[in-house]
GROMACS .gro file of C-alpha atoms in nm:
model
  190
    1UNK     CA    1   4.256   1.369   0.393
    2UNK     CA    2   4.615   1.368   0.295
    3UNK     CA    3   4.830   1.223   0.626
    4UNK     CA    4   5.245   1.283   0.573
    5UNK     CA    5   5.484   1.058   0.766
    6UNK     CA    6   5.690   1.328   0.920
    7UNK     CA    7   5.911   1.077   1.084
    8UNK     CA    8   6.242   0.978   0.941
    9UNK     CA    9   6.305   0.648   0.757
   10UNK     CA   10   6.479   0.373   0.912
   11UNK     CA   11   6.780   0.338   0.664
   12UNK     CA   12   6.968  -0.035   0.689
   13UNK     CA   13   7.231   0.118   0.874
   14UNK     CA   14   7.038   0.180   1.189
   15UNK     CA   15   6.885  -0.087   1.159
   16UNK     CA   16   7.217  -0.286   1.141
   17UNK     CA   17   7.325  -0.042   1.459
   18UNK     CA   18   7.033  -0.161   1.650
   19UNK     CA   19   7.125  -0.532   1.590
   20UNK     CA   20   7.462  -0.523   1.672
   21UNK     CA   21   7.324  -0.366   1.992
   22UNK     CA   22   7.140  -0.548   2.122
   23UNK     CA   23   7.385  -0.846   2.026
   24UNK     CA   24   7.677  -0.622   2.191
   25UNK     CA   25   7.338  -0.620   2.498
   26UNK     CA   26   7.298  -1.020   2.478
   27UNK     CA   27   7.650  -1.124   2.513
   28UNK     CA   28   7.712  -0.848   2.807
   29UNK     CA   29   7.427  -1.015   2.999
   30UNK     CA   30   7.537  -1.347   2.960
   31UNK     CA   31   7.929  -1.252   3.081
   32UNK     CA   32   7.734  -1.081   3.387
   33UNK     CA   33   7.583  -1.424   3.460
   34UNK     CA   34   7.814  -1.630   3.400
   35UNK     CA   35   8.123  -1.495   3.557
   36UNK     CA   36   7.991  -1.461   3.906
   37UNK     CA   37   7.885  -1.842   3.867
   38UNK     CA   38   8.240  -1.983   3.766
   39UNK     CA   39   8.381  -1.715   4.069
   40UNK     CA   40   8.138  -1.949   4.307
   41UNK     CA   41   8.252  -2.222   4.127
   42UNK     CA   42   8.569  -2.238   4.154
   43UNK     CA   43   8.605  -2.016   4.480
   44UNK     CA   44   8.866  -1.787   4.593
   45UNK     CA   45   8.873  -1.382   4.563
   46UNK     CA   46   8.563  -1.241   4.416
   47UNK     CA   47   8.707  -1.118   4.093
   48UNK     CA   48   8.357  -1.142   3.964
   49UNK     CA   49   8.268  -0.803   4.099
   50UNK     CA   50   8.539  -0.643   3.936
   51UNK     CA   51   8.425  -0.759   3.653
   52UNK     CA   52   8.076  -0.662   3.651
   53UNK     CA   53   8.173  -0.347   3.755
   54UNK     CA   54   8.401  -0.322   3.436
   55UNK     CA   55   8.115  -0.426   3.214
   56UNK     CA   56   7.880  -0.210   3.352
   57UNK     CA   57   8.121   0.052   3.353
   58UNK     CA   58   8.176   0.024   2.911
   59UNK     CA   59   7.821   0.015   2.882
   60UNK     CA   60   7.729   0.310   3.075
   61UNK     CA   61   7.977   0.470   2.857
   62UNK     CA   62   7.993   0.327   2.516
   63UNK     CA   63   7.669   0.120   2.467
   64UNK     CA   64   7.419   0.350   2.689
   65UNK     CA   65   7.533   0.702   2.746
   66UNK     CA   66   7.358   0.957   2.939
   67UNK     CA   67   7.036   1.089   2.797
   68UNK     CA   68   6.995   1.400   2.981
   69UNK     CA   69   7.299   1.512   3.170
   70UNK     CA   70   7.497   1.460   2.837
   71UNK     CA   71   7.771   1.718   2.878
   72UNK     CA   72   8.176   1.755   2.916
   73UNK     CA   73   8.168   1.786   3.278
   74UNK     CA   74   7.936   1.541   3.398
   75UNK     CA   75   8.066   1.283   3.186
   76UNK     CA   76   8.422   1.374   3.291
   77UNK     CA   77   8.267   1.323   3.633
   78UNK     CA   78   8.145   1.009   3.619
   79UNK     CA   79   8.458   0.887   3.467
   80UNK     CA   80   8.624   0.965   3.742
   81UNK     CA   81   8.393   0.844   3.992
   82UNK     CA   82   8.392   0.521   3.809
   83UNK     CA   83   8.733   0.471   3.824
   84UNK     CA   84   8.750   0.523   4.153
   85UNK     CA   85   8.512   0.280   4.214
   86UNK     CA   86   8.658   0.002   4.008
   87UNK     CA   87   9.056   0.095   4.188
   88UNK     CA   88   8.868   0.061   4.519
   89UNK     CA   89   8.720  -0.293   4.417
   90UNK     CA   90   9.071  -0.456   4.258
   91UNK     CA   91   9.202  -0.315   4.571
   92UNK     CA   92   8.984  -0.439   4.826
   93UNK     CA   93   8.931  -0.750   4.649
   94UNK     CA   94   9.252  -0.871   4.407
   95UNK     CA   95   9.585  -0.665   4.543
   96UNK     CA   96   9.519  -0.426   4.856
   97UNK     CA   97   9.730  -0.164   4.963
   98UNK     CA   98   9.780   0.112   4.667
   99UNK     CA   99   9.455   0.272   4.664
  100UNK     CA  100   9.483   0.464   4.956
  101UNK     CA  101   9.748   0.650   4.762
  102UNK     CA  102   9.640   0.584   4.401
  103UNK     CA  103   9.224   0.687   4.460
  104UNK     CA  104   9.276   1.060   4.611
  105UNK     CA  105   9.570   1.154   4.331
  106UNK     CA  106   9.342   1.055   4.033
  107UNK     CA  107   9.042   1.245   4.202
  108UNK     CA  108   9.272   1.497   4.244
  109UNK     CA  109   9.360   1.523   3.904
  110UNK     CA  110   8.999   1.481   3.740
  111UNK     CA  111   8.838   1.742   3.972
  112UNK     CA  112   9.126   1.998   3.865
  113UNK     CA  113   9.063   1.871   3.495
  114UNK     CA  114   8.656   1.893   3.535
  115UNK     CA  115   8.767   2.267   3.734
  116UNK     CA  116   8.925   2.336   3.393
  117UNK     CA  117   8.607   2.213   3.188
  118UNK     CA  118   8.394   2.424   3.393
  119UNK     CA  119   8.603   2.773   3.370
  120UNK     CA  120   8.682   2.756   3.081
  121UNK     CA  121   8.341   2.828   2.895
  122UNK     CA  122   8.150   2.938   3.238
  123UNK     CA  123   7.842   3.118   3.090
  124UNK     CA  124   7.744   2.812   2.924
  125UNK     CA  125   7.913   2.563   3.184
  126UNK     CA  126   7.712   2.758   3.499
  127UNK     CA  127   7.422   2.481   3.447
  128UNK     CA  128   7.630   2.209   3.440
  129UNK     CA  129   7.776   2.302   3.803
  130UNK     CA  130   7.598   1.992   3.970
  131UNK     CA  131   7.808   1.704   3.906
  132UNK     CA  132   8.149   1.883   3.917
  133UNK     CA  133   7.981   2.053   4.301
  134UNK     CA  134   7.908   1.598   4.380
  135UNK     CA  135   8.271   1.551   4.275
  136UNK     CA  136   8.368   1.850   4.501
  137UNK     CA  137   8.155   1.699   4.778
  138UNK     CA  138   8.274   1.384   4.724
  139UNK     CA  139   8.666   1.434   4.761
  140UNK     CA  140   8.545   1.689   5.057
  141UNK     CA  141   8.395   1.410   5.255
  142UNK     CA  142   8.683   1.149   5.134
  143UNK     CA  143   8.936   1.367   5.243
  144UNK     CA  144   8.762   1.479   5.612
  145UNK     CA  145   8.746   1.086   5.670
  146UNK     CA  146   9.088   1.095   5.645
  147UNK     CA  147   9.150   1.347   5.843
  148UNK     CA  148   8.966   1.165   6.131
  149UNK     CA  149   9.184   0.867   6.016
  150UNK     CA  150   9.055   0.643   5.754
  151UNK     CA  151   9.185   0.650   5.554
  152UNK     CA  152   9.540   0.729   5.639
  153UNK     CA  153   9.613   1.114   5.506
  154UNK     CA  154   9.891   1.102   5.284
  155UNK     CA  155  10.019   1.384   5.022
  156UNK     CA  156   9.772   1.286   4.752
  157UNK     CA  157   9.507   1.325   5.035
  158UNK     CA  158   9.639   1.679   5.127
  159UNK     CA  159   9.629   1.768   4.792
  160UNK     CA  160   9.258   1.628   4.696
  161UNK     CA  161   9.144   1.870   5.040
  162UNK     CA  162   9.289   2.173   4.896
  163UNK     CA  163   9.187   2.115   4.518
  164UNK     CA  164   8.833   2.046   4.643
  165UNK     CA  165   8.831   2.359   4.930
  166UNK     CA  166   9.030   2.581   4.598
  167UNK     CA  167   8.695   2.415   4.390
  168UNK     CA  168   8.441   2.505   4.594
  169UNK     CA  169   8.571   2.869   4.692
  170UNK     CA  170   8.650   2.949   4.307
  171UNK     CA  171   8.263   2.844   4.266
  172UNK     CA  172   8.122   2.991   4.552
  173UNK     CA  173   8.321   3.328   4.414
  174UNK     CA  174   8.188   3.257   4.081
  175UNK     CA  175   7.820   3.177   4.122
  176UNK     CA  176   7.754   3.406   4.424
  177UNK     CA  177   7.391   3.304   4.483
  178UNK     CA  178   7.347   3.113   4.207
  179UNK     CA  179   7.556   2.816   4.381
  180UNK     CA  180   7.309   2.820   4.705
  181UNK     CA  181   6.993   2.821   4.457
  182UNK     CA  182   7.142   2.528   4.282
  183UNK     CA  183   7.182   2.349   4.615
  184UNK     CA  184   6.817   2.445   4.740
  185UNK     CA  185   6.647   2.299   4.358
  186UNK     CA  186   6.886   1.971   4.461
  187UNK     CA  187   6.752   1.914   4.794
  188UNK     CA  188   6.392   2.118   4.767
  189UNK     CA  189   6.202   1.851   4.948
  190UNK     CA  190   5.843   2.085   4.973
   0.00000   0.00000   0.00000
């Protein structure tokens, strides 16, 4: 019996790729550890946090990317998330008092951009709705918060509401039913 490797061969470049990897993996690790212990160390703000944040941020995104929701939009959706995320911490914990303003413009911004992503190739964009509808949700919720008074509304606020109400009318529109069966495969609990 005659058995044929049908798998490709390992040339020296991947295998130099793989190295540096987990190298780039090794030394990642070791910053995660040890900044955290010098913060402790030598007290004050927790700028540690901000910093693991920022690493795992690069390695979600350069070192480890997404394996199955590996498109335009959802990656332009978690690039905005986190950045919000990481404005929120070096607000809260290095220099408060811009993110209030700062956080809702650049969501503003990304969900008209990911808006953009998603109408302009909409047949093959309709089943990548999800993460630009968490994004929608997301600013939705962030800016009803504010409306109840935390945070403060402000004009970036005011315009995150009405890209995110314009966003989810121009997909409810759009998808019709579609949207709702999306929703009820999200949350189908039975």
């Amino acid at each position: 019996m005659d058995v044929k490797n049908i798998y490709p061969h390992v040339g020296p470049k991947q295998i130099k790729t793989e190295h540096a990897r987990r190298f780039t993996r090794v030394m990642f690790l070791v910053a995660a550890y040890v900044c955290p212990v010098v913060n402790l160390g030598a007290g004050g703000k927790a700028w540690s946090l901000v910093v693991l944040w920022s690493l795992w941020f690069c390695w979600s995104f350069l070192f480890a990317p997404d394996l199955v929701e590996y498109n335009r939009i959802s990656q332009t959706s978690k690039l905005i998330a986190y950045s919000c995320v990481l404005l929120i911490l070096i607000d809260t914990l290095l220099s408060p008092g811009w993110a209030a303003f700062v956080v809702p413009l650049i969501s503003c911004f990304g969900l008209l951009i990911v808006g953009a992503l998603f109408f302009s190739d909409l047949e093959r964009q309709k089943q990548n709705s999800m993460p630009m509808l968490w994004l929608v949700f997301a600013s939705l919720a962030l800016f009803v918060s504010s409306l109840m008074g935390w945070p403060k509304i402000s004009a970036p606020m005011v315009a995150l509401g009405a890209a995110a109400i314009a966003m989810l009318a121009a997909c409810s529109a759009v998808l019709g039913d579609g949207l709702l069966r999306e929703l009820k495969k999200r949350f189908h609990t039975v």
